[in-house]
Amino acid sequence: MSELPELPVTFRPRRTRTVLLGAGAVMFVVLTVIAFLLPNLSPGERTSFVFTGALLLGVLVLLARPKVVADETGVRVVNIATSRRLEWAQIVQVTLRPGDPWVFLNLSDGTSLPALGIQPGVARQQAVADAKALRALTEARAPLGD
């Protein structure tokens, strides 16, 4: 078994998050500057440029939200629009197969929960290491007698 990370630990796609937040900030600033540099825009048109920039930034902030936070009592999976708290005993298996877009948590109730906070898109090696660490934490905290 690999060495367990110190708890609490947060897993998130850092490069993807940086790109999304950076692009969102740049788009907001560019649209705001354009709104005030174009001389023939009405106040309503200027407002719509700024609002569009803020809307784009908001969408990219939501896309940058996913993370998986593990602590002594369990795991919090934060995806784009949802968040779910799991006890360690609820997680049966942590999987990241070749070609998977993110980690899946197989749960004791027979369902599977996607954990978008560990995704191999831009940083595959980091995602694999994070998946292994979460798997090791889950196995270390599995209820006895399984």
C-alpha positions as a Markdown table, in Angstrom:
| # | Residue | x | y | z |
|---|---|---|---|---|
| 1 | Met | 0.0 | 0.0 | 0.0 |
| 2 | Ser | 1.3 | 3.5 | -0.8 |
| 3 | Glu | 2.0 | 6.0 | 1.9 |
| 4 | Leu | -1.1 | 7.8 | 3.2 |
| 5 | Pro | -1.4 | 11.5 | 2.9 |
| 6 | Glu | -1.8 | 13.6 | 6.0 |
| 7 | Leu | -5.4 | 14.5 | 6.7 |
| 8 | Pro | -7.2 | 16.8 | 5.9 |
| 9 | Val | -6.2 | 16.7 | 2.2 |
| 10 | Thr | -7.8 | 18.4 | -0.8 |
| 11 | Phe | -7.6 | 17.0 | -4.3 |
| 12 | Arg | -8.4 | 19.3 | -7.2 |
| 13 | Pro | -7.3 | 19.7 | -10.8 |
| 14 | Arg | -5.0 | 22.7 | -10.2 |
| 15 | Arg | -3.9 | 23.4 | -13.8 |
| 16 | Thr | -7.4 | 23.2 | -15.1 |
| 17 | Arg | -8.6 | 25.5 | -12.3 |
| 18 | Thr | -5.8 | 28.0 | -13.0 |
| 19 | Val | -6.6 | 28.1 | -16.7 |
| 20 | Leu | -10.4 | 28.4 | -16.2 |
| 21 | Leu | -10.1 | 31.2 | -13.5 |
| 22 | Gly | -7.4 | 33.0 | -15.5 |
| 23 | Ala | -9.4 | 32.9 | -18.8 |
| 24 | Gly | -12.5 | 34.0 | -16.9 |
| 25 | Ala | -10.7 | 37.0 | -15.4 |
| 26 | Val | -9.2 | 38.0 | -18.7 |
| 27 | Met | -12.5 | 37.8 | -20.5 |
| 28 | Phe | -14.2 | 39.9 | -17.8 |
| 29 | Val | -11.5 | 42.6 | -17.9 |
| 30 | Val | -11.4 | 42.6 | -21.8 |
| 31 | Leu | -15.2 | 43.0 | -22.1 |
| 32 | Thr | -15.3 | 45.7 | -19.4 |
| 33 | Val | -12.5 | 47.6 | -21.1 |
| 34 | Ile | -14.2 | 47.3 | -24.5 |
| 35 | Ala | -17.4 | 48.5 | -23.0 |
| 36 | Phe | -15.8 | 51.7 | -21.8 |
| 37 | Leu | -13.5 | 52.3 | -24.8 |
| 38 | Leu | -16.1 | 52.1 | -27.5 |
| 39 | Pro | -17.4 | 55.7 | -27.8 |
| 40 | Asn | -20.8 | 55.1 | -29.4 |
| 41 | Leu | -22.3 | 52.7 | -26.8 |
| 42 | Ser | -25.3 | 53.6 | -24.7 |
| 43 | Pro | -25.2 | 53.0 | -20.9 |
| 44 | Gly | -27.4 | 49.9 | -21.4 |
| 45 | Glu | -25.0 | 48.5 | -24.0 |
| 46 | Arg | -22.0 | 49.1 | -21.7 |
| 47 | Thr | -23.8 | 47.4 | -18.9 |
| 48 | Ser | -24.6 | 44.4 | -21.2 |
| 49 | Phe | -20.9 | 44.1 | -22.1 |
| 50 | Val | -19.9 | 44.0 | -18.4 |
| 51 | Phe | -22.8 | 41.7 | -17.5 |
| 52 | Thr | -21.7 | 39.3 | -20.3 |
| 53 | Gly | -18.1 | 39.3 | -18.9 |
| 54 | Ala | -19.4 | 38.6 | -15.4 |
| 55 | Leu | -21.7 | 35.8 | -16.7 |
| 56 | Leu | -18.7 | 34.1 | -18.5 |
| 57 | Leu | -16.6 | 34.5 | -15.4 |
| 58 | Gly | -19.3 | 33.0 | -13.3 |
| 59 | Val | -19.6 | 29.9 | -15.5 |
| 60 | Leu | -15.9 | 29.4 | -15.5 |
| 61 | Val | -15.8 | 29.7 | -11.7 |
| 62 | Leu | -18.4 | 26.9 | -11.5 |
| 63 | Leu | -16.4 | 24.8 | -13.9 |
| 64 | Ala | -13.3 | 25.3 | -11.6 |
| 65 | Arg | -15.2 | 24.4 | -8.4 |
| 66 | Pro | -14.7 | 20.6 | -8.3 |
| 67 | Lys | -12.6 | 19.1 | -5.5 |
| 68 | Val | -12.5 | 16.1 | -3.2 |
| 69 | Val | -11.7 | 16.9 | 0.5 |
| 70 | Ala | -10.8 | 13.9 | 2.7 |
| 71 | Asp | -10.7 | 14.2 | 6.5 |
| 72 | Glu | -10.7 | 11.9 | 9.5 |
| 73 | Thr | -14.5 | 11.3 | 9.2 |
| 74 | Gly | -15.0 | 11.0 | 5.5 |
| 75 | Val | -14.9 | 12.6 | 2.1 |
| 76 | Arg | -16.7 | 15.7 | 0.7 |
| 77 | Val | -17.1 | 15.5 | -3.1 |
| 78 | Val | -17.8 | 18.9 | -4.6 |
| 79 | Asn | -18.8 | 18.8 | -8.3 |
| 80 | Ile | -19.9 | 21.6 | -10.6 |
| 81 | Ala | -23.3 | 22.1 | -9.1 |
| 82 | Thr | -23.5 | 19.6 | -6.3 |
| 83 | Ser | -21.7 | 18.7 | -3.1 |
| 84 | Arg | -22.0 | 15.4 | -1.2 |
| 85 | Arg | -20.6 | 14.3 | 2.1 |
| 86 | Leu | -19.7 | 10.6 | 2.4 |
| 87 | Glu | -18.5 | 8.6 | 5.4 |
| 88 | Trp | -15.5 | 6.4 | 4.8 |
| 89 | Ala | -17.6 | 3.2 | 5.2 |
| 90 | Gln | -19.9 | 4.4 | 2.3 |
| 91 | Ile | -17.0 | 4.2 | -0.2 |
| 92 | Val | -16.5 | 0.7 | -1.5 |
| 93 | Gln | -14.0 | 1.4 | -4.3 |
| 94 | Val | -12.1 | 4.3 | -5.9 |
| 95 | Thr | -11.7 | 3.8 | -9.7 |
| 96 | Leu | -9.9 | 5.7 | -12.4 |
| 97 | Arg | -9.7 | 3.5 | -15.5 |
| 98 | Pro | -7.8 | 4.4 | -18.7 |
| 99 | Gly | -10.1 | 6.7 | -20.6 |
| 100 | Asp | -12.2 | 7.8 | -17.7 |
| 101 | Pro | -12.7 | 11.6 | -17.5 |
| 102 | Trp | -12.5 | 11.6 | -13.7 |
| 103 | Val | -12.5 | 9.3 | -10.7 |
| 104 | Phe | -15.6 | 7.3 | -9.8 |
| 105 | Leu | -16.5 | 6.3 | -6.2 |
| 106 | Asn | -18.4 | 3.1 | -6.0 |
| 107 | Leu | -20.7 | 3.3 | -3.0 |
| 108 | Ser | -22.1 | 0.8 | -0.5 |
| 109 | Asp | -25.7 | 1.5 | -1.8 |
| 110 | Gly | -24.7 | 0.2 | -5.2 |
| 111 | Thr | -24.4 | 3.5 | -6.9 |
| 112 | Ser | -21.4 | 5.3 | -8.4 |
| 113 | Leu | -20.5 | 8.9 | -7.7 |
| 114 | Pro | -18.3 | 10.9 | -10.1 |
| 115 | Ala | -15.6 | 12.9 | -8.3 |
| 116 | Leu | -14.7 | 15.6 | -10.8 |
| 117 | Gly | -12.0 | 16.9 | -8.4 |
| 118 | Ile | -9.6 | 14.2 | -9.7 |
| 119 | Gln | -9.5 | 14.3 | -13.4 |
| 120 | Pro | -6.7 | 13.3 | -15.7 |
| 121 | Gly | -7.4 | 15.8 | -18.5 |
| 122 | Val | -4.4 | 18.2 | -18.3 |
| 123 | Ala | -2.3 | 16.6 | -15.5 |
| 124 | Arg | -2.7 | 12.8 | -15.9 |
| 125 | Gln | 0.2 | 11.8 | -13.6 |
| 126 | Gln | -1.1 | 14.0 | -10.8 |
| 127 | Ala | -4.7 | 12.6 | -11.2 |
| 128 | Val | -3.4 | 9.0 | -11.0 |
| 129 | Ala | -1.3 | 9.9 | -7.9 |
| 130 | Asp | -4.4 | 11.5 | -6.3 |
| 131 | Ala | -6.6 | 8.6 | -7.2 |
| 132 | Lys | -4.1 | 6.2 | -5.6 |
| 133 | Ala | -3.9 | 8.3 | -2.5 |
| 134 | Leu | -7.7 | 8.4 | -2.2 |
| 135 | Arg | -7.9 | 4.7 | -2.8 |
| 136 | Ala | -5.2 | 4.1 | -0.1 |
| 137 | Leu | -7.1 | 6.3 | 2.4 |
| 138 | Thr | -10.4 | 4.5 | 1.6 |
| 139 | Glu | -8.8 | 1.1 | 2.1 |
| 140 | Ala | -7.1 | 2.1 | 5.4 |
| 141 | Arg | -10.5 | 3.3 | 6.7 |
| 142 | Ala | -12.6 | 0.4 | 5.4 |
| 143 | Pro | -14.8 | -1.2 | 8.1 |
| 144 | Leu | -13.3 | -4.4 | 9.6 |
| 145 | Gly | -15.1 | -7.6 | 8.5 |
| 146 | Asp | -15.6 | -6.8 | 4.8 |
